[in-house]
Structure formats: C-alpha cells, structure tokens
Amino acid sequence: MTSAIGILGTGAYLPAREVGNDELAALIPDTTAEWILRKTGIRSRRYAAPDEAASDLAAGAARAALADAGLTADRVDHIIVCTSTGDQPLPPTASVVQQLLGAGSAACFDLNAVCAGFVYGLEAARGLIAVRPGAHVLLIGADVYSRFLDFTDRRSAVLLGDGAGAVVVGAVEDGNGILGIDLSTRGDAQDLLRIPAGGSRSPASAGTVAEGGHHLRMQGRAVSEFVLENIPPGVDKLLAGAGVRAEEIDCFVPHQANAVLIRELAARCGLADTPLVQVVETYGNTGAASVPIGLDHAVREGTVEPGGLVLLSAFGAGMSVGNGLLRWGGGPA
C-alpha cells in the first residue's frame, strides 16, 4: 500500500459578475482605473450574485474537482472548507456544502487561516488520509470578500474579489504527491489585516455597523513587508528539507495578493525564471480560494505537467504562512 498522498483532481468556480477598474474607480474617492492597474496589476475581479454565498461558490468548485478526479460525491470521506467569509457563524459552511453536493457520508469542518487556508487545509487533509489510507478529502478554498469591503478605502477595496477553488486529495503512486509542507504563524502581526467586529469580542450591533467595524482593514505596506520578510525563509526551509533546489521548481503558485507583490516575491525566493502562475489580473485577490484557483488554471493551461515540481505559497491574516511542495501526477494509487 502506498504512503504517498497527493491531488487527484482540481476545479474552480468564479461568479459571473465581472467588475472592472472603471466601475470601481467610479465608486472609490481619488482613484482611477490607471492607478489601480499600476499599483496592483489587477484589471478585473468577480463579485458573487446577491443570492450566492461562500457555500454556493464552494460547491461549484467542488463539483468540478470531483469530475476531474473521476469521483462521485458519495466517495468523499471528508470535506474541508477553508474560508474566513463563511455563510454564517454557525453551522460550518462545509456542512452546507455537504448537503449541496449530496455527500452525506462525509465528515465536514471549516478551517480559517484566511488567505493561507488552502495550504493549511492541505496539511490537514494529508493527516486525515495518513490515519485512514484510502480516504478521499475534498479540500475547498472559498471566499466572498465583496461583502466586507469599504469602498472609501482604496487600499483594500481594489484588491479583493470572490471565488472558489477545490481539489480532491487522496493516495497517489509513490514518489509523487506532497513532498513537504511548512506552516508558521506570527500572532504578533495579527493587527495588519483584520475585520474588527462580528465576533465574540465585538458582537454585531448598530454601533459596530455605524463605525464600519465589519469592513476589512489592512495595513498594505506592512503586509507586503511581512510577506517579503517571512515567505522566502520558509521556502528555503521547505526546499532544503526536501533536497530540492529553487532552480528545479517547474511551477510557482503563490497567493494572488497583487501582481506587483508576487513578482517581487518570486525574485526574492530565487524563482524569477520559474513559470509563475498569475490569475490576479482577471480575478483579483480571492482569499483562501486564490491558490487552488491558480493551481486549477495552471493544470488546465498545461503549466503543471506530470512529474513536475510545484511550489505553493500562501500568506494571510493572523499572520499565517503556508508553503507546500508537490510532485505532480502519479494517478490514484
């Protein structure tokens, strides 16, 4: 029996509504479409329809991933939804997704490491399968940030969009799959990116709404400095542990925070000449969905090929960092 665990299928779901820079510039004070593109590299993003929530996006991506893996929903043993914008405080959004898919035999839970959630979820999925060989985990990243934007704050409002990405995780042939994952958290930097109200410390009230406490707040420059300081050492540690050199990486799939930052990050990691997955130009920053959407895009475009080394790198509020290294393919064991 194989001990290798990897990705058997990928999928993504993007809402139909496309929001371009001209539309946003008309809403946000002192902002132009040219400024948004120059500062972020983003031309458009998607916003969920009024009747769409995180579970709807997650289910759409999950169906695509299951189809790609050649599995039906009744073959899923666990559903993990990585999100910080779930349908509601409880029940878990994963429970709603289970019902939408008809995956009644799956145990379900949500995981919140914000934009780093997918890589954290990949480690959780690996652990579940390690203790239950033969299991299948449906791992989904889904966020609907358009509901939490302050359109008077151009630093954050221009960056974020909605979407979902999903993978099916299971046993693969030896030598393939997940080669290593490195996770870290810097709680001392938690104030760099936050939504202040809506939890047990500051429950929703007329006052929190009036004060804008349910909007996302971000210290953009400090976040970029955190990423450039903390991601490269984590990548170096991960690659060294796997005995892999940076120049051997065949595809780099970073969190799609903004195009300017991820290009600088690739250079700092010694990956300037490595194929870099960039979907931020058309989808914006989709939170925990960012890495799986990028991975699905790379697979379908042929950037990720069987036997290739794929580096995933994600970072989010908390501040959380997750890097993962995979050898692609191998098929189900």
XYZ file of C-alpha atoms in Angstrom:
333
model
C 0.000 0.000 0.000
C 1.348 3.396 -0.987
C 2.112 6.068 1.588
C 2.154 8.902 -0.958
C -0.662 11.458 -0.725
C -1.421 13.956 -3.442
C -4.007 15.764 -5.542
C -6.289 13.678 -7.746
C -8.317 16.456 -9.336
C -8.753 20.236 -9.396
C -11.639 22.616 -10.011
C -12.646 26.262 -9.737
C -15.749 28.398 -9.719
C -15.887 32.141 -10.407
C -19.088 34.182 -10.157
C -20.483 35.574 -13.390
C -20.331 39.263 -12.488
C -17.109 40.856 -13.676
C -16.147 44.156 -12.037
C -13.593 46.188 -13.942
C -11.374 49.001 -12.736
C -13.513 51.704 -14.338
C -16.512 50.586 -12.275
C -14.509 50.594 -9.048
C -12.854 53.937 -9.792
C -16.315 55.484 -10.041
C -17.094 54.260 -6.510
C -13.841 54.954 -4.695
C -12.713 58.532 -3.992
C -9.479 59.813 -5.542
C -8.989 56.658 -7.618
C -8.563 55.998 -11.331
C -8.537 52.769 -13.340
C -4.940 53.510 -14.325
C -3.909 53.879 -10.661
C -5.496 50.535 -9.744
C -3.725 48.715 -12.572
C -0.369 50.349 -11.885
C -0.450 49.649 -8.151
C -1.931 46.142 -8.211
C -1.716 44.635 -11.686
C -5.456 43.885 -11.435
C -7.801 44.682 -14.317
C -10.957 42.985 -13.069
C -12.382 40.759 -10.352
C -15.579 38.771 -9.834
C -18.359 39.544 -7.352
C -20.879 36.976 -6.157
C -24.523 37.474 -7.080
C -26.857 38.658 -4.271
C -28.180 35.114 -3.834
C -24.716 33.488 -3.818
C -22.817 32.755 -0.615
C -19.491 31.057 0.080
C -21.148 27.611 0.099
C -22.542 28.108 -3.412
C -19.133 29.031 -4.804
C -17.518 26.171 -2.878
C -19.988 23.627 -4.227
C -19.385 24.794 -7.795
C -15.625 24.334 -7.468
C -16.109 21.009 -5.675
C -18.241 19.574 -8.481
C -15.538 20.493 -10.987
C -12.794 18.894 -8.862
C -14.786 15.692 -8.343
C -15.425 15.441 -12.085
C -11.720 15.948 -12.772
C -10.845 13.209 -10.272
C -13.471 10.875 -11.705
C -15.227 10.543 -8.341
C -18.824 10.905 -7.206
C -19.809 12.740 -4.039
C -20.573 9.520 -2.172
C -16.868 8.620 -2.384
C -15.855 11.655 -0.295
C -14.871 10.903 3.307
C -14.117 14.461 4.486
C -14.986 17.954 3.310
C -12.787 20.833 4.460
C -13.847 24.359 3.535
C -11.109 26.933 4.035
C -12.791 30.315 4.416
C -12.904 33.452 6.528
C -16.181 34.609 4.934
C -18.444 31.635 5.598
C -22.198 31.706 5.086
C -22.794 32.421 8.788
C -21.054 31.976 12.170
C -22.577 28.517 12.517
C -23.118 25.867 11.272
C -19.868 25.293 9.382
C -20.066 26.217 5.715
C -18.709 22.731 4.985
C -21.974 21.262 6.292
C -23.931 23.337 3.796
C -21.592 22.221 1.007
C -22.110 18.587 2.001
C -25.848 18.958 1.517
C -25.461 20.796 -1.802
C -23.233 18.004 -3.129
C -25.178 15.089 -1.683
C -22.033 13.864 0.078
C -23.911 12.556 3.092
C -21.193 10.182 4.306
C -18.524 12.892 4.580
C -17.375 14.378 7.878
C -17.162 18.154 7.461
C -15.445 21.130 9.029
C -14.273 24.645 8.239
C -10.693 25.879 8.552
C -9.822 29.550 8.947
C -6.261 30.599 8.249
C -7.589 33.336 5.949
C -5.630 33.552 2.661
C -3.193 30.838 3.806
C -6.086 28.483 4.477
C -5.678 26.210 1.463
C -2.105 25.179 2.306
C -3.087 24.683 5.952
C -6.002 22.599 4.704
C -3.694 20.530 2.520
C -1.694 19.578 5.608
C -4.913 18.700 7.456
C -6.048 16.554 4.522
C -2.709 14.763 4.447
C -3.054 13.969 8.144
C -6.579 12.610 7.735
C -5.532 10.301 4.924
C -2.374 9.189 6.743
C -4.503 7.713 9.544
C -7.152 6.403 7.164
C -5.471 5.140 3.989
C -7.802 5.058 1.019
C -9.850 8.045 2.181
C -10.689 10.959 -0.096
C -10.687 14.543 1.158
C -12.479 17.283 -0.732
C -10.474 20.415 0.092
C -12.050 23.736 -0.880
C -10.959 27.350 -0.597
C -13.867 29.792 -0.913
C -14.257 33.460 -0.038
C -16.786 36.216 -0.712
C -14.880 39.342 0.245
C -17.069 41.712 -1.757
C -19.492 41.683 1.207
C -16.823 43.082 3.552
C -15.286 45.903 1.520
C -15.189 49.570 2.448
C -15.427 51.456 -0.809
C -13.991 54.575 0.789
C -10.694 52.696 1.366
C -8.892 52.235 -1.928
C -6.018 50.342 -0.303
C -8.171 47.252 0.155
C -11.317 47.697 -1.945
C -9.477 47.466 -5.267
C -7.751 44.190 -4.403
C -10.397 41.702 -3.396
C -12.862 39.540 -5.279
C -14.914 36.384 -4.847
C -14.285 32.819 -5.958
C -13.654 29.216 -5.012
C -11.098 26.562 -5.868
C -11.112 22.898 -4.894
C -9.015 19.759 -5.026
C -9.574 16.098 -4.238
C -6.790 14.705 -2.062
C -6.043 11.003 -1.874
C -3.412 8.293 -2.222
C -1.140 8.515 -5.273
C 1.742 6.435 -6.610
C 4.921 6.537 -4.559
C 7.338 9.319 -5.454
C 4.515 11.723 -6.286
C 2.178 13.944 -4.322
C 3.005 16.079 -1.308
C 6.747 16.175 -0.655
C 6.585 18.653 2.201
C 4.560 21.413 3.849
C 5.837 24.178 6.121
C 3.414 26.230 8.219
C 4.042 29.163 10.551
C 2.102 31.910 12.306
C 3.145 35.318 13.637
C 0.450 36.297 16.106
C 2.344 39.471 16.967
C 1.430 40.740 13.487
C -2.283 39.942 13.747
C -3.357 43.594 13.512
C -2.005 44.009 9.987
C -5.142 42.542 8.424
C -8.458 42.193 10.222
C -12.228 42.592 10.354
C -12.674 44.089 13.840
C -16.346 43.374 14.563
C -18.751 40.476 14.314
C -17.114 38.058 16.750
C -17.382 37.440 20.484
C -15.086 40.362 21.358
C -17.153 42.909 19.461
C -20.544 41.378 18.574
C -22.611 42.865 15.782
C -24.656 45.861 16.836
C -25.976 49.092 15.413
C -22.806 50.700 16.737
C -20.373 48.309 15.056
C -22.196 48.745 11.770
C -22.180 52.540 12.059
C -18.459 52.500 12.861
C -17.623 50.294 9.850
C -16.381 47.523 12.109
C -17.488 44.785 9.710
C -15.251 46.025 6.894
C -11.845 44.567 6.136
C -8.959 46.712 7.368
C -5.449 46.265 6.017
C -2.080 47.927 6.509
C -0.995 47.313 2.946
C 2.645 48.337 3.065
C 3.237 46.463 6.319
C 1.600 43.337 4.876
C 3.912 43.462 1.855
C 6.939 43.877 4.105
C 5.792 40.917 6.213
C 5.415 38.722 3.127
C 8.809 39.599 1.675
C 10.477 39.067 5.053
C 8.779 35.812 6.042
C 7.980 33.821 2.888
C 11.496 33.394 1.407
C 13.000 31.815 4.578
C 10.036 29.438 4.762
C 10.506 28.454 1.119
C 14.226 27.906 1.691
C 13.482 25.696 4.701
C 10.893 23.657 2.785
C 13.104 23.104 -0.251
C 16.147 22.221 1.844
C 14.123 19.654 3.767
C 13.028 18.041 0.502
C 16.505 18.174 -1.033
C 15.284 20.385 -3.876
C 16.992 23.460 -5.348
C 14.982 26.537 -6.309
C 16.006 26.157 -9.949
C 14.391 22.705 -10.027
C 10.899 24.102 -9.390
C 8.746 23.799 -12.516
C 5.814 25.942 -11.424
C 5.293 28.527 -8.662
C 1.698 29.068 -7.476
C 1.632 31.907 -4.909
C -1.334 33.516 -3.198
C -2.627 36.096 -5.657
C -2.409 39.124 -3.356
C -1.446 41.549 -6.115
C 0.722 41.215 -9.210
C 3.422 43.626 -8.059
C 3.967 41.770 -4.782
C 4.017 38.243 -6.201
C 6.577 39.146 -8.862
C 8.836 40.616 -6.177
C 8.238 37.556 -4.011
C 9.247 35.202 -6.817
C 12.507 37.109 -7.259
C 13.250 37.078 -3.518
C 12.698 33.299 -3.465
C 15.158 32.736 -6.331
C 12.293 31.877 -8.678
C 12.484 34.809 -11.097
C 12.943 32.443 -14.051
C 10.384 29.863 -12.870
C 6.950 29.771 -14.546
C 4.791 31.946 -12.296
C 1.043 31.407 -12.111
C -0.771 34.762 -12.239
C -4.560 34.909 -12.303
C -4.745 38.039 -10.162
C -5.077 40.244 -13.260
C -8.530 38.855 -14.051
C -9.775 37.560 -10.677
C -8.127 39.785 -8.053
C -7.320 38.500 -4.575
C -9.821 35.714 -3.783
C -8.524 34.879 -0.298
C -8.321 31.180 0.525
C -9.565 30.415 -2.995
C -6.559 32.118 -4.548
C -4.048 29.232 -4.556
C -6.467 26.474 -5.679
C -7.892 28.712 -8.419
C -4.329 29.391 -9.592
C -3.453 25.704 -9.406
C -6.528 24.694 -11.412
C -5.680 27.320 -14.029
C -2.105 26.052 -14.270
C -3.252 22.452 -14.687
C -5.730 23.310 -17.423
C -3.237 25.555 -19.232
C -0.562 22.825 -19.148
C 1.813 24.821 -16.948
C 1.692 21.953 -14.450
C 2.709 18.666 -16.057
C 3.076 15.116 -14.700
C 6.338 14.742 -12.827
C 6.771 18.489 -12.374
C 7.697 20.090 -9.079
C 5.037 22.555 -7.950
C 5.595 25.083 -5.167
C 2.574 26.556 -3.394
C 2.975 29.628 -1.208
C 0.219 31.359 0.737
C 0.011 34.063 3.370
C -2.869 35.652 5.199
C -4.172 37.387 8.285
C -3.035 36.070 11.594
C -0.371 36.432 10.184
C -0.217 32.926 8.746
C 2.214 31.469 6.215
C 1.947 28.166 4.386
C 4.317 26.703 1.785
C 3.861 23.356 0.091
C 5.901 21.291 -2.362
C 4.342 18.655 -4.624
C 5.475 16.365 -7.392
C 2.552 16.469 -9.740
C 0.679 13.446 -11.009
C 1.129 9.786 -10.387
C -2.574 8.999 -10.566
C -4.605 7.318 -7.849
C -2.785 4.526 -6.043
